[in-house]
Short mmCIF file of C-alpha atoms and ligand atoms in Angstrom, two decimals:
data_model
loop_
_atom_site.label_atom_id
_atom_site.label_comp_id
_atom_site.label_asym_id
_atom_site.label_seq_id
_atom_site.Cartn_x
_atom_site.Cartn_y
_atom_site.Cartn_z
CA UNK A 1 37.89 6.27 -7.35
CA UNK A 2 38.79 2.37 -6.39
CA UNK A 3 36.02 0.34 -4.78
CA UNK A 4 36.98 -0.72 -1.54
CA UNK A 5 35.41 -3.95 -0.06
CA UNK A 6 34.15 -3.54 2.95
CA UNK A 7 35.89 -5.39 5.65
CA UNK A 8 33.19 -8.12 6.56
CA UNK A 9 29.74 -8.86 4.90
CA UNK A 10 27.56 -5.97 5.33
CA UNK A 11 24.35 -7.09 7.15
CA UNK A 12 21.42 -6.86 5.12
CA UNK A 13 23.20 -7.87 1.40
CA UNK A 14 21.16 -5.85 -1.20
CA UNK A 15 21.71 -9.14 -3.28
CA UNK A 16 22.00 -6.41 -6.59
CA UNK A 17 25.48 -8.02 -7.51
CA UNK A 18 27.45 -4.37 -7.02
CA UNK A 19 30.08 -4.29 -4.26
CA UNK A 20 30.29 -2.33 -1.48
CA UNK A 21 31.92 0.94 -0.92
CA UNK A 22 31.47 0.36 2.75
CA UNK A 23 30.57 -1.30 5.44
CA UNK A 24 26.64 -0.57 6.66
CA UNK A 25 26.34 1.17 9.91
CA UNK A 26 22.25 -0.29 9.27
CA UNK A 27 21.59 -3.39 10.82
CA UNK A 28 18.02 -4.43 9.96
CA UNK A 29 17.88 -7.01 12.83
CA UNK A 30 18.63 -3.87 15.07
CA UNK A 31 15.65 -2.21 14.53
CA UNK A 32 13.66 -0.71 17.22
CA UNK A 33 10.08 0.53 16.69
CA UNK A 34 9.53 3.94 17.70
CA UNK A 35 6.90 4.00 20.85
CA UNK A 36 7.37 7.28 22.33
CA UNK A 37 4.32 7.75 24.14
CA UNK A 38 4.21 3.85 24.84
CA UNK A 39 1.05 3.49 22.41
CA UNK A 40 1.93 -0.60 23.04
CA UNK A 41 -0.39 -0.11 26.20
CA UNK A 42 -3.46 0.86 24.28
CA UNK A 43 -3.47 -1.89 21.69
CA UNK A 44 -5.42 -5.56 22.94
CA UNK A 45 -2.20 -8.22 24.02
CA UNK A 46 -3.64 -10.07 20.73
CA UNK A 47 -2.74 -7.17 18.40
CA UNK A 48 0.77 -6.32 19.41
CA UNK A 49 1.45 -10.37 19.48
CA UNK A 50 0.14 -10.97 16.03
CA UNK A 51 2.71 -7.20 14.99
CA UNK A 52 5.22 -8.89 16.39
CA UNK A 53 4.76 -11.90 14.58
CA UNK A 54 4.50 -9.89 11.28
CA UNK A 55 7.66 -7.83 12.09
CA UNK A 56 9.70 -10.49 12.91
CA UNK A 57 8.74 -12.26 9.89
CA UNK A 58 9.45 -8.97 7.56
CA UNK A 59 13.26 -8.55 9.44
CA UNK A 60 13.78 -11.97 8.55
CA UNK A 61 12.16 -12.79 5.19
CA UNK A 62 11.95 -9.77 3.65
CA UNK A 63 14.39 -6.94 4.36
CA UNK A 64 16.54 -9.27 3.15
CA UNK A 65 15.33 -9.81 -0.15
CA UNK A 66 13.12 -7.27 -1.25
CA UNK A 67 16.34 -4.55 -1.80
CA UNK A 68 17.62 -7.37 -4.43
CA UNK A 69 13.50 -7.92 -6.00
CA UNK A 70 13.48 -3.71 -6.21
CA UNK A 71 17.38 -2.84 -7.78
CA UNK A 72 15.90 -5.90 -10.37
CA UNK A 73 12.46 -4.62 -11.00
CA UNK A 74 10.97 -8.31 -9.80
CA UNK A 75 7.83 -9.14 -7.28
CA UNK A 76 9.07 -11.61 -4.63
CA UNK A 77 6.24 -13.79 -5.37
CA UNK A 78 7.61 -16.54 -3.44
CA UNK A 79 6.71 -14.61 -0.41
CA UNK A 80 2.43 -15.17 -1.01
CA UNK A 81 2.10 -18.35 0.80
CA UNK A 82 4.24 -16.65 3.74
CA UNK A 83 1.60 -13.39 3.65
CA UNK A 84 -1.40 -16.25 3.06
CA UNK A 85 0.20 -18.09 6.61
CA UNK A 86 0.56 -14.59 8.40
CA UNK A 87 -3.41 -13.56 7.46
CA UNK A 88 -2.69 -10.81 6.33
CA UNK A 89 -4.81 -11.17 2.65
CA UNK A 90 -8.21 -10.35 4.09
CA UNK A 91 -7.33 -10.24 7.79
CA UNK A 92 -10.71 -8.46 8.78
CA UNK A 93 -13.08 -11.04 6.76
CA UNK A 94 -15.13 -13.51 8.29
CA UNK A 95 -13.21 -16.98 8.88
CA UNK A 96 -16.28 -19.06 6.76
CA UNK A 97 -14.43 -17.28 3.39
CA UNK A 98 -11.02 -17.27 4.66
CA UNK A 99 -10.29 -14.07 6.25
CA UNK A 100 -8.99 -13.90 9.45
CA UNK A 101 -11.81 -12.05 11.50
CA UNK A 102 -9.80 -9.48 13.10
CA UNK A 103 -10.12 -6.18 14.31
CA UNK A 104 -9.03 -2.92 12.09
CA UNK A 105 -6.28 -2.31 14.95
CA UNK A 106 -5.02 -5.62 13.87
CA UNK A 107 -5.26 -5.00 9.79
CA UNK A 108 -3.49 -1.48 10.51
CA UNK A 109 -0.74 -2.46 12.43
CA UNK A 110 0.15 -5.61 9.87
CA UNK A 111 -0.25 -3.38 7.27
CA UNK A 112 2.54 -0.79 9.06
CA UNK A 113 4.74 -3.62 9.91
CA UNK A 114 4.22 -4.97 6.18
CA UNK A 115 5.50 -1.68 4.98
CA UNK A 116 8.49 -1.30 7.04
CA UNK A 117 9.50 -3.87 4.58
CA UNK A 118 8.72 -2.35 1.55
CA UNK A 119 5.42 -0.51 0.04
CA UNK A 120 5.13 -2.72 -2.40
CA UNK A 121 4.55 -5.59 -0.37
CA UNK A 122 1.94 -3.53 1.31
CA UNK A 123 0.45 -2.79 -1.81
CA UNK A 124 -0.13 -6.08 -2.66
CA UNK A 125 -1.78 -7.32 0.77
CA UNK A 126 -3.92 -3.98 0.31
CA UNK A 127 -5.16 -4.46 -3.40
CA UNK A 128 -5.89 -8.30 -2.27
CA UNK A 129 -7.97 -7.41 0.76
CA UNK A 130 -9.40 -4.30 0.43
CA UNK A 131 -9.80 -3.64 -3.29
CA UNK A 132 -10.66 -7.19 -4.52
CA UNK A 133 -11.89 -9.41 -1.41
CA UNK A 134 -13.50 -6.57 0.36
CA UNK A 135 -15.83 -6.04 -2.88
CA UNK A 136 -16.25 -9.33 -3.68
CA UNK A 137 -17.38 -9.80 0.22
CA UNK A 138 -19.55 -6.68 0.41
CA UNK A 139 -21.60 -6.93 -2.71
CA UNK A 140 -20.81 -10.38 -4.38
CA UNK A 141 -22.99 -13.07 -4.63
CA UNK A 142 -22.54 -16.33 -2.21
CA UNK A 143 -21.03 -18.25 -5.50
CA UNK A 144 -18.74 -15.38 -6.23
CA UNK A 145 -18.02 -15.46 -2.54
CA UNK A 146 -16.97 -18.79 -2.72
CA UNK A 147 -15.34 -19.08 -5.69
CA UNK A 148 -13.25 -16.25 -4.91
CA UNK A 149 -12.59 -15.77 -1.35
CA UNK A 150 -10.89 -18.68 0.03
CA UNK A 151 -8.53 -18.74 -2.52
CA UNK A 152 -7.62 -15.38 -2.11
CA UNK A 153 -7.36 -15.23 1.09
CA UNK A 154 -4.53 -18.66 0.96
CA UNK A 155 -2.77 -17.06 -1.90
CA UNK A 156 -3.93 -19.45 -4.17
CA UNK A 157 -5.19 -17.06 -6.98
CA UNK A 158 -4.41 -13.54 -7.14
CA UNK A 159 -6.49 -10.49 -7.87
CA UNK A 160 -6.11 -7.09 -9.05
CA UNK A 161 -8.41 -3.42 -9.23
CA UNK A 162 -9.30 -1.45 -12.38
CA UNK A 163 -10.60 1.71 -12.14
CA UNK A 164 -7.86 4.68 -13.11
CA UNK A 165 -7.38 4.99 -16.62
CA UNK A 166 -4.74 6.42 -18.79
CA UNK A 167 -7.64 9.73 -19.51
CA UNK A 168 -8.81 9.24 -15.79
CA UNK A 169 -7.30 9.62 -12.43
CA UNK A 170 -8.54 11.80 -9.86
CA UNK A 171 -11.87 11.82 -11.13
CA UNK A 172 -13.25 8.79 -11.68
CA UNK A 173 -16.87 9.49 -12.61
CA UNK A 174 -15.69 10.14 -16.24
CA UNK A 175 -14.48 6.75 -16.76
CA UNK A 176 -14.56 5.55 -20.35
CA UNK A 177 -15.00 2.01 -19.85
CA UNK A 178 -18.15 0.35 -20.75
CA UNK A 179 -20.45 -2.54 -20.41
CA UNK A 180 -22.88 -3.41 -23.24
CA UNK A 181 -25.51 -6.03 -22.31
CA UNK A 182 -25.88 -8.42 -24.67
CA UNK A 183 -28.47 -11.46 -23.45
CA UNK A 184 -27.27 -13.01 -20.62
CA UNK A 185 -23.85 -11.57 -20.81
CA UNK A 186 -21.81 -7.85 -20.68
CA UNK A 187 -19.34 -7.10 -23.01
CA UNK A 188 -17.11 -5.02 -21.59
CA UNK A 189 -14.42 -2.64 -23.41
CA UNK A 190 -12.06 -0.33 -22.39
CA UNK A 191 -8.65 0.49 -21.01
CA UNK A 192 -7.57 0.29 -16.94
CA UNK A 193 -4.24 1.73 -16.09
CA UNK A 194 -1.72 1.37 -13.18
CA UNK A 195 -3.51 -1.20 -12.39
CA UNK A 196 -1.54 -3.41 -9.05
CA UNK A 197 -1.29 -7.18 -9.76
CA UNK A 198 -2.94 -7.17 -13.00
CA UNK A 199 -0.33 -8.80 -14.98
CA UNK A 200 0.24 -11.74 -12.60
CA UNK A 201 -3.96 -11.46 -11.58
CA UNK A 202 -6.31 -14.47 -12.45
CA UNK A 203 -9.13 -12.28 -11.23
CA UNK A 204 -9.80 -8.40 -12.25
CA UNK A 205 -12.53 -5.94 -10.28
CA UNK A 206 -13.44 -4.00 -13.20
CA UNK A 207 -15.46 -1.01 -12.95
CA UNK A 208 -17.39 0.33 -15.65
CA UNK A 209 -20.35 2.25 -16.85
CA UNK A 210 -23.39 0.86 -18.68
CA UNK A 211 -25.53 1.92 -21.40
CA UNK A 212 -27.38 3.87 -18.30
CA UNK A 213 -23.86 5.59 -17.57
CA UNK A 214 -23.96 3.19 -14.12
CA UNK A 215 -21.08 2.37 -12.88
CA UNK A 216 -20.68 -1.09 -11.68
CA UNK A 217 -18.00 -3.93 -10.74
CA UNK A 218 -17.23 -6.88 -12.99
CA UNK A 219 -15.32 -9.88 -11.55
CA UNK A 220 -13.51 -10.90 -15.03
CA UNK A 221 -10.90 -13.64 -15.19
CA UNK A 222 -7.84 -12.11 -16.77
CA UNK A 223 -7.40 -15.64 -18.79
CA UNK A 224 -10.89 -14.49 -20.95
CA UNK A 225 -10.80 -13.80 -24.64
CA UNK A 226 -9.93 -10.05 -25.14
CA UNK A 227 -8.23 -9.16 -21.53
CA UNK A 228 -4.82 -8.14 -22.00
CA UNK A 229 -2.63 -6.97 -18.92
CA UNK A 230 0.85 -5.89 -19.97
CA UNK A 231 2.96 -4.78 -17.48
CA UNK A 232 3.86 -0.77 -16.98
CA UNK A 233 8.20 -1.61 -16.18
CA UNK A 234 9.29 1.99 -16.75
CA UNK A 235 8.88 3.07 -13.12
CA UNK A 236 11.79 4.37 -10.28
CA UNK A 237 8.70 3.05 -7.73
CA UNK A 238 7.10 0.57 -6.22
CA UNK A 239 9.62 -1.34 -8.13
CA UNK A 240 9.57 -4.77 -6.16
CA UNK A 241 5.36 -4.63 -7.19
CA UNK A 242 3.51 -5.69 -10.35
CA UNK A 243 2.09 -2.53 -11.71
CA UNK A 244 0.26 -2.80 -15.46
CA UNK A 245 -2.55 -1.90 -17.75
CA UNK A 246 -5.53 -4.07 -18.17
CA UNK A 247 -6.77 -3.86 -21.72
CA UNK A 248 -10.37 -5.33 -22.54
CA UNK A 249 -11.18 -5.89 -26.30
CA UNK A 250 -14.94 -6.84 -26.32
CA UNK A 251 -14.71 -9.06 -22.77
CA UNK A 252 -17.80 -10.81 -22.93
CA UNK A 253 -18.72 -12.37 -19.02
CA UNK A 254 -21.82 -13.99 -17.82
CA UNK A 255 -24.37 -11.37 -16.06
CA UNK A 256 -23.18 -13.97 -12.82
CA UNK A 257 -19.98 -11.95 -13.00
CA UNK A 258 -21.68 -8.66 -11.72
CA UNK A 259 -20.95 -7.78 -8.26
CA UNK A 260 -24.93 -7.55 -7.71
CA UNK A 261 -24.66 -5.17 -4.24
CA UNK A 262 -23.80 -1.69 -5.41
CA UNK A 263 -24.31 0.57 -8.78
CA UNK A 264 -22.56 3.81 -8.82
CA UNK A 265 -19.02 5.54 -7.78
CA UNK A 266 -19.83 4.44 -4.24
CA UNK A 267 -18.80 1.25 -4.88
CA UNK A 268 -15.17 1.64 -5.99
CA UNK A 269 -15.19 4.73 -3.43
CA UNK A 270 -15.97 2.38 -0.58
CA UNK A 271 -13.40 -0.34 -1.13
CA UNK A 272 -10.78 2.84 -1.67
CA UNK A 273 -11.68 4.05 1.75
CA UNK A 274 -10.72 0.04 2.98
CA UNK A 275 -7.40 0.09 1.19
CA UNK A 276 -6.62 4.02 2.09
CA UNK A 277 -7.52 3.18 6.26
CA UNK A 278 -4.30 0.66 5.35
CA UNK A 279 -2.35 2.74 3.75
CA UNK A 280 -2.32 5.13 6.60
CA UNK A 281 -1.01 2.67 8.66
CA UNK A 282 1.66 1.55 5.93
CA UNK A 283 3.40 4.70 5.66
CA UNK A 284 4.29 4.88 9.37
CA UNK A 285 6.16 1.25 8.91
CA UNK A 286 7.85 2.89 5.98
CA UNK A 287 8.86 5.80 8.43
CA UNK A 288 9.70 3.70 11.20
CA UNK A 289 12.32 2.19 8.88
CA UNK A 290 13.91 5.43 7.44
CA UNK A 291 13.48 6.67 10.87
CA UNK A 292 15.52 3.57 12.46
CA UNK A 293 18.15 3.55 9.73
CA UNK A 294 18.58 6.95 10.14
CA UNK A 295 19.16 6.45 14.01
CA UNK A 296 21.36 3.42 13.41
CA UNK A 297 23.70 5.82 11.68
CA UNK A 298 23.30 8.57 13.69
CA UNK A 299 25.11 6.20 16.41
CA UNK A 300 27.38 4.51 14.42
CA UNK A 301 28.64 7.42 12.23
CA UNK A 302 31.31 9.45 13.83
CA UNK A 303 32.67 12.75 12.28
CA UNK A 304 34.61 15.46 14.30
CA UNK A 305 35.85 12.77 16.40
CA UNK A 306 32.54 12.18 17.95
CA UNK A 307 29.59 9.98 17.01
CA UNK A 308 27.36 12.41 14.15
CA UNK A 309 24.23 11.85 16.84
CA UNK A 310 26.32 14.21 18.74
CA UNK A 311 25.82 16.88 16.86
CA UNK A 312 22.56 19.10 17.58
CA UNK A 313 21.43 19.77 13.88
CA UNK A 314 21.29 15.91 13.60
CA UNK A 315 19.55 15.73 16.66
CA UNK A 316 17.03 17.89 15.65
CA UNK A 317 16.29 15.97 12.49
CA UNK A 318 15.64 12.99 14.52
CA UNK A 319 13.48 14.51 16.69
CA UNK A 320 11.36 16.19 14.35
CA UNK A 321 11.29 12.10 12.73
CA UNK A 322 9.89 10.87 16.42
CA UNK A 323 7.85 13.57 16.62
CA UNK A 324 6.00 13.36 13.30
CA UNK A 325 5.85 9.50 13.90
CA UNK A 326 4.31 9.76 17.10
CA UNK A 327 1.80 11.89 16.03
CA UNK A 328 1.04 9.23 12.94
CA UNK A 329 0.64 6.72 15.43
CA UNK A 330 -1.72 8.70 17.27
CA UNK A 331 -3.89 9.59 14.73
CA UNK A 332 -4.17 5.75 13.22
CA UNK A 333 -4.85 4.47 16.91
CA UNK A 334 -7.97 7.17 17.11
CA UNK A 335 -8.44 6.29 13.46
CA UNK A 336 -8.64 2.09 14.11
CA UNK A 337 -10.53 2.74 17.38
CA UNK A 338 -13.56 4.60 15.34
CA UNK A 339 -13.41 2.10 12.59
CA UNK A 340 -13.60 -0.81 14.93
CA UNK A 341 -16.92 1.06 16.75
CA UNK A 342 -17.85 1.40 13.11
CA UNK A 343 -17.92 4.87 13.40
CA UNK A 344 -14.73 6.06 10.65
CA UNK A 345 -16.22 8.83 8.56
CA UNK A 346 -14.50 8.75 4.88
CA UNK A 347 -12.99 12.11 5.36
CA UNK A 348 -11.41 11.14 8.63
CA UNK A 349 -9.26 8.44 6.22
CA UNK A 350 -8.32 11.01 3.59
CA UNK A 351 -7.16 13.22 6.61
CA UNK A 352 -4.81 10.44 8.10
CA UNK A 353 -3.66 9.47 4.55
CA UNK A 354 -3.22 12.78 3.61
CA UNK A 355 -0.98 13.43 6.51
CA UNK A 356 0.77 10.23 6.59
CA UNK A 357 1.70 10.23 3.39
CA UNK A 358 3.34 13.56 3.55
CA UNK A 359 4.71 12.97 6.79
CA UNK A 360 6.71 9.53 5.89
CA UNK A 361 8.24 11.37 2.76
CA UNK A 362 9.44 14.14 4.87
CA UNK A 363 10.67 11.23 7.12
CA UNK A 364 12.47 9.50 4.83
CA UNK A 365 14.11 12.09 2.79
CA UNK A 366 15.68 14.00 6.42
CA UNK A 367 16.38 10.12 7.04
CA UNK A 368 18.62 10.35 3.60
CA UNK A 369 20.46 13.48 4.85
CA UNK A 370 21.54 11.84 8.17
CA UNK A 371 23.03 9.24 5.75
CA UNK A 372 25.02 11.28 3.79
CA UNK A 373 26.60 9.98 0.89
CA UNK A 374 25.95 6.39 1.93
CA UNK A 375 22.37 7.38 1.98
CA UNK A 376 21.79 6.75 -1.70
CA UNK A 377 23.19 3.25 -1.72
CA UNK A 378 20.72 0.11 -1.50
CA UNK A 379 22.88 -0.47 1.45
CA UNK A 380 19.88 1.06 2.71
CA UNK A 381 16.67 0.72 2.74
CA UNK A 382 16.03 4.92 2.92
CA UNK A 383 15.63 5.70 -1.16
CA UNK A 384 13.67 2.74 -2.21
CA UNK A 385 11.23 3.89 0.90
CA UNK A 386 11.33 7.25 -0.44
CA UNK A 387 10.75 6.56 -4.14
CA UNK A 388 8.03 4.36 -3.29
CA UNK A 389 6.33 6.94 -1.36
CA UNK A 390 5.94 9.19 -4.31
CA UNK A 391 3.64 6.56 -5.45
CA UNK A 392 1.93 6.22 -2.39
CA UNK A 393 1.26 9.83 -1.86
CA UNK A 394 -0.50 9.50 -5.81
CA UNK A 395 -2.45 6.88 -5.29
CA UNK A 396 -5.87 6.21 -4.13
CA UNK A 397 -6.24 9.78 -3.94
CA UNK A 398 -3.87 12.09 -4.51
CA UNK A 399 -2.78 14.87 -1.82
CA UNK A 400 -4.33 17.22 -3.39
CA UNK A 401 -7.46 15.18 -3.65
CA UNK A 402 -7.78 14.61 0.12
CA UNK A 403 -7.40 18.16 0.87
CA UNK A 404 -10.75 18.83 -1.71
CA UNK A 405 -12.14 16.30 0.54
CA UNK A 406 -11.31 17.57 3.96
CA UNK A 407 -11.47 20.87 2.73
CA UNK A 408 -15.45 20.06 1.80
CA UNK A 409 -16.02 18.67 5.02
CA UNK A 410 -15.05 21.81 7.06
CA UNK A 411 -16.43 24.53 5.05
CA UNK A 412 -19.61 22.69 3.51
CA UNK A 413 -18.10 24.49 -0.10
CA UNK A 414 -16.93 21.94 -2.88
CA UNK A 415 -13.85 23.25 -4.81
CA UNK A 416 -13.34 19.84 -6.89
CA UNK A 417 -14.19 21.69 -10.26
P1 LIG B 1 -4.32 13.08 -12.29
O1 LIG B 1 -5.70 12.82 -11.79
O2 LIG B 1 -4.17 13.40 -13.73
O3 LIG B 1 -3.69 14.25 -11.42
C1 LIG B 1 -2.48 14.93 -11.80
C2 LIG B 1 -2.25 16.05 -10.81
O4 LIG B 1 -3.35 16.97 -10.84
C3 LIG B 1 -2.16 15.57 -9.37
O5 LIG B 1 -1.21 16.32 -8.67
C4 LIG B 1 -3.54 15.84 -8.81
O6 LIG B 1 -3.56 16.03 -7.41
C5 LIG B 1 -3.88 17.14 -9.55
N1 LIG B 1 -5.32 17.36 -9.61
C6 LIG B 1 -6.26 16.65 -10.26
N2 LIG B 1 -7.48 17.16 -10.05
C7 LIG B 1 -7.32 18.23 -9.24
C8 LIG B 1 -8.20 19.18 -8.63
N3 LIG B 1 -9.53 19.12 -8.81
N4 LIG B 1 -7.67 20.15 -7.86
C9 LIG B 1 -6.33 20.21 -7.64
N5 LIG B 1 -5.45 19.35 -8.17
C10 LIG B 1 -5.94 18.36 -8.96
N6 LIG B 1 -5.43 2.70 -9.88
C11 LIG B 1 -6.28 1.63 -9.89
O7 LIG B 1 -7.42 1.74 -10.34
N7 LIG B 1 -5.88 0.41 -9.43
C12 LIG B 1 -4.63 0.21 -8.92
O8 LIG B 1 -4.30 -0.92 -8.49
C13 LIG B 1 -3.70 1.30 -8.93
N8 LIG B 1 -2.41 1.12 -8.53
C14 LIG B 1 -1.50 2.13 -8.74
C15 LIG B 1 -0.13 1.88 -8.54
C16 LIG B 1 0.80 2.89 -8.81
C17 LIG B 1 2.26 2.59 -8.65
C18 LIG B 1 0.37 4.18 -9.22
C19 LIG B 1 1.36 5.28 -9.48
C20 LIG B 1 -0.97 4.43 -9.39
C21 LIG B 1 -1.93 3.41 -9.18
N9 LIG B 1 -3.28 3.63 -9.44
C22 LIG B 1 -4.17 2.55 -9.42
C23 LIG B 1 -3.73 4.90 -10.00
C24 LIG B 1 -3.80 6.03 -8.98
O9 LIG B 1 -4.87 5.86 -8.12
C25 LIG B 1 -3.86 7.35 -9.78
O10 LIG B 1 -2.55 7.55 -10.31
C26 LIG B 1 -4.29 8.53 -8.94
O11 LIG B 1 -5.65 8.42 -8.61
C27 LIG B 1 -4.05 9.87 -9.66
O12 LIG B 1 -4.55 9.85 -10.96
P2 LIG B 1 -3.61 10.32 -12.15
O13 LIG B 1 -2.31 9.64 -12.03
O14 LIG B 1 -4.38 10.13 -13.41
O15 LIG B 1 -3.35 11.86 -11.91
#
């Protein structure tokens, strides 16, 4: 079949060099957040004015960009002093290191509005803050604090997690990794995989077990004699992030590089349960786009001589969209509200993860059937929200995973092994 250019520009250029087959009935600068039961008038006037801010700055900066970073398999690094600006590396920590001392409503809803743009965006603001700042805050020293923190939190260095390995996923308390103590130093060895970051990281929380079978967290610069970090670039997701392997060939670091507040699986559990509360609150940006596109086209689509948001089987998908969205957003309000009253139980996250996970897949691949055909072009931003998901429903805890947890909680029985 010819390619037929479309008749003007379409709106949001995938900037992949391809041509069009048509115009875009998506125009990102259209969007309209889904606020069915007006959940706006729950939220403090501070949060929804800093959202806004956020999800003005992601229609502008980065729908725009990050189709063209994802076809290419690039990170849009040129966007960290924009996230550093916005606060949103280490929004919740103290000001004196950086952060920007907010509440958890706040870090949820720039997480959601960070992943309307794209999950791999989100991914990096969520590995910075909650999986390297969070544990360098919670159980570093002061000097790690402040060697660390402040230039995290501007962008200025970049960090990265290492606990999964290529033997060891969903259960982490067989990690192979070890640290030897040798004087005054560790000497670590081992091998960290899908590890966000790592390749571009100056900084790696490692998380290995000692000659006691311990675990504990290592800050090790990724510059040191024996790290390696080459990058995994055989994935169909996440593909605007850094995703790689951290390799560490007899890493020896000072005993000053041992995050001093926390021995055992607790302490990579805990900053998991920081990045997870996030997460639930990225995938209902990422469903809120699919969602919008989805109604964009629904509008602008006509079939049968009448608009294809005529018709009551398309109807009904985007209803059952609204529905399941609204419901998200309910659940991560309740979820914020607890965490800000310090009062978030673990299993509560896995539950809203769990959920919103699933629920933003099932979002965005009904999203892809209102699209038709068009629907798998990066004239849209509907796939590259769906293949990311699939990595976003794996990580930090597989679905699976959080139903052993919840499943624990309620019946008191564990069915892990
Ligand atoms: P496995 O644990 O091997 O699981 C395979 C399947 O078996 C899954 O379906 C799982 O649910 C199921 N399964 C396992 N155990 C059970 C059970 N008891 N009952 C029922 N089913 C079970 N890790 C990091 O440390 N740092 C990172 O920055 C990081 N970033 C990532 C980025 C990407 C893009 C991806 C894909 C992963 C990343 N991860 C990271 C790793 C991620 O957390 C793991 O992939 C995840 O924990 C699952 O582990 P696994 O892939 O080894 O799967």
């Amino acid at each position: 079949m010819p390619v037929v250019m479309p008749a003007s520009d379409p709106p949001s250029p995938p900037q992949n060099g391809r041509a069009h087959s048509a115009s875009s009935t998506w125009d990102p600068a259209a969007f309209e957040a889904p606020d069915y039961y007006d959940l706006d008038a729950l939220l403090p006037a501070e949060a929804t004015a800093i959202r806004d801010e956020v999800r003005t700055f992601v229609t502008e900066e980065v729908v725009s960009v990050v189709e063209g970073h994802a076809q290419k398999a690039t990170f849009p690094d040129h966007l960290i002093p924009a996230f550093a600006d916005l606060g949103l590396l280490g929004p919740t920590l103290p000001a004196q290191y950086g952060g920007g001392g907010h509440s958890n409503l706040v870090y949820g809803l720039m997480m959601q509005e960070v992943e309307r743009g794209d999950s791999a965006l989100r991914s990096f603001c969520s590995v910075t803050g909650s999986l390297v700042m969070y544990p360098i805050w919670q159980y570093g020293t002061e000097a790690q604090k402040e060697r660390w923190l402040p230039q995290l939190a501007q962008g200025e260095a970049v960090g990265c997690f290492g606990l999964t390995e290529p033997e060891v996923g969903s259960n982490p308390a067989q990690m192979q990794t070890r640290a030897r103590r040798d004087g005054d130093d560790w000497v670590l060895s081992g091998h960290k995989r899908w590890s966000t970051n790592a390749t571009i990281a100056d900084v790696a929380v490692i998380w290995a077990k000692d000659e006691d079978d311990v675990v504990r967290g290592f800050l090790v610069e990724t510059d040191r004699d024996g790290v390696s970090t080459p990058p995994i670039d055989d994935t169909w997701s996440l593909r605007a992030a850094v995703t790689s392997e951290v390799v560490l060939d007899d890493v020896r670091v000072p005993d000053a590089h041992r995050l001093p507040g926390v021995e055992g699986l607790k302490g990579p559990l805990s900053c998991l349960t920081q990045a997870r509360y996030g997460i639930c609150w990225g995938t209902v940006g990422a469903a809120m786009a699919c969602y919008d596109a989805a109604r964009q086209h629904a509008r602008n689509r006509s079939q049968f001589g009448k608009p294809i948001g005529g018709f009551q089987l398309v109807q009904e998908r985007l209803v059952e969209m609204v529905q399941a969205i609204t419901k998200a957003q309910l659940l991560n309000w309740r979820l914020g509200t607890l965490k800000d009253e310090d009062a978030m139980r673990p299993q509560q996250v896995s539950l809203a993860k769990r959920n919103n996970c699933e629920m933003a897949l099932e979002v965005a691949r009904s999203a892809r059937q209102v699209l038709g055909g068009n629907g798998v072009t990066s004239q849209y931003p509907v796939m590259r929200h769906m293949a990311n998901l699939e990595s976003v429903v794996t990580y930090e805890g597989t679905h699976e995973i959080h139903t052993l947890v919840v499943g624990e909680d309620v019946t008191g029985e564990n069915a892990f092994t």
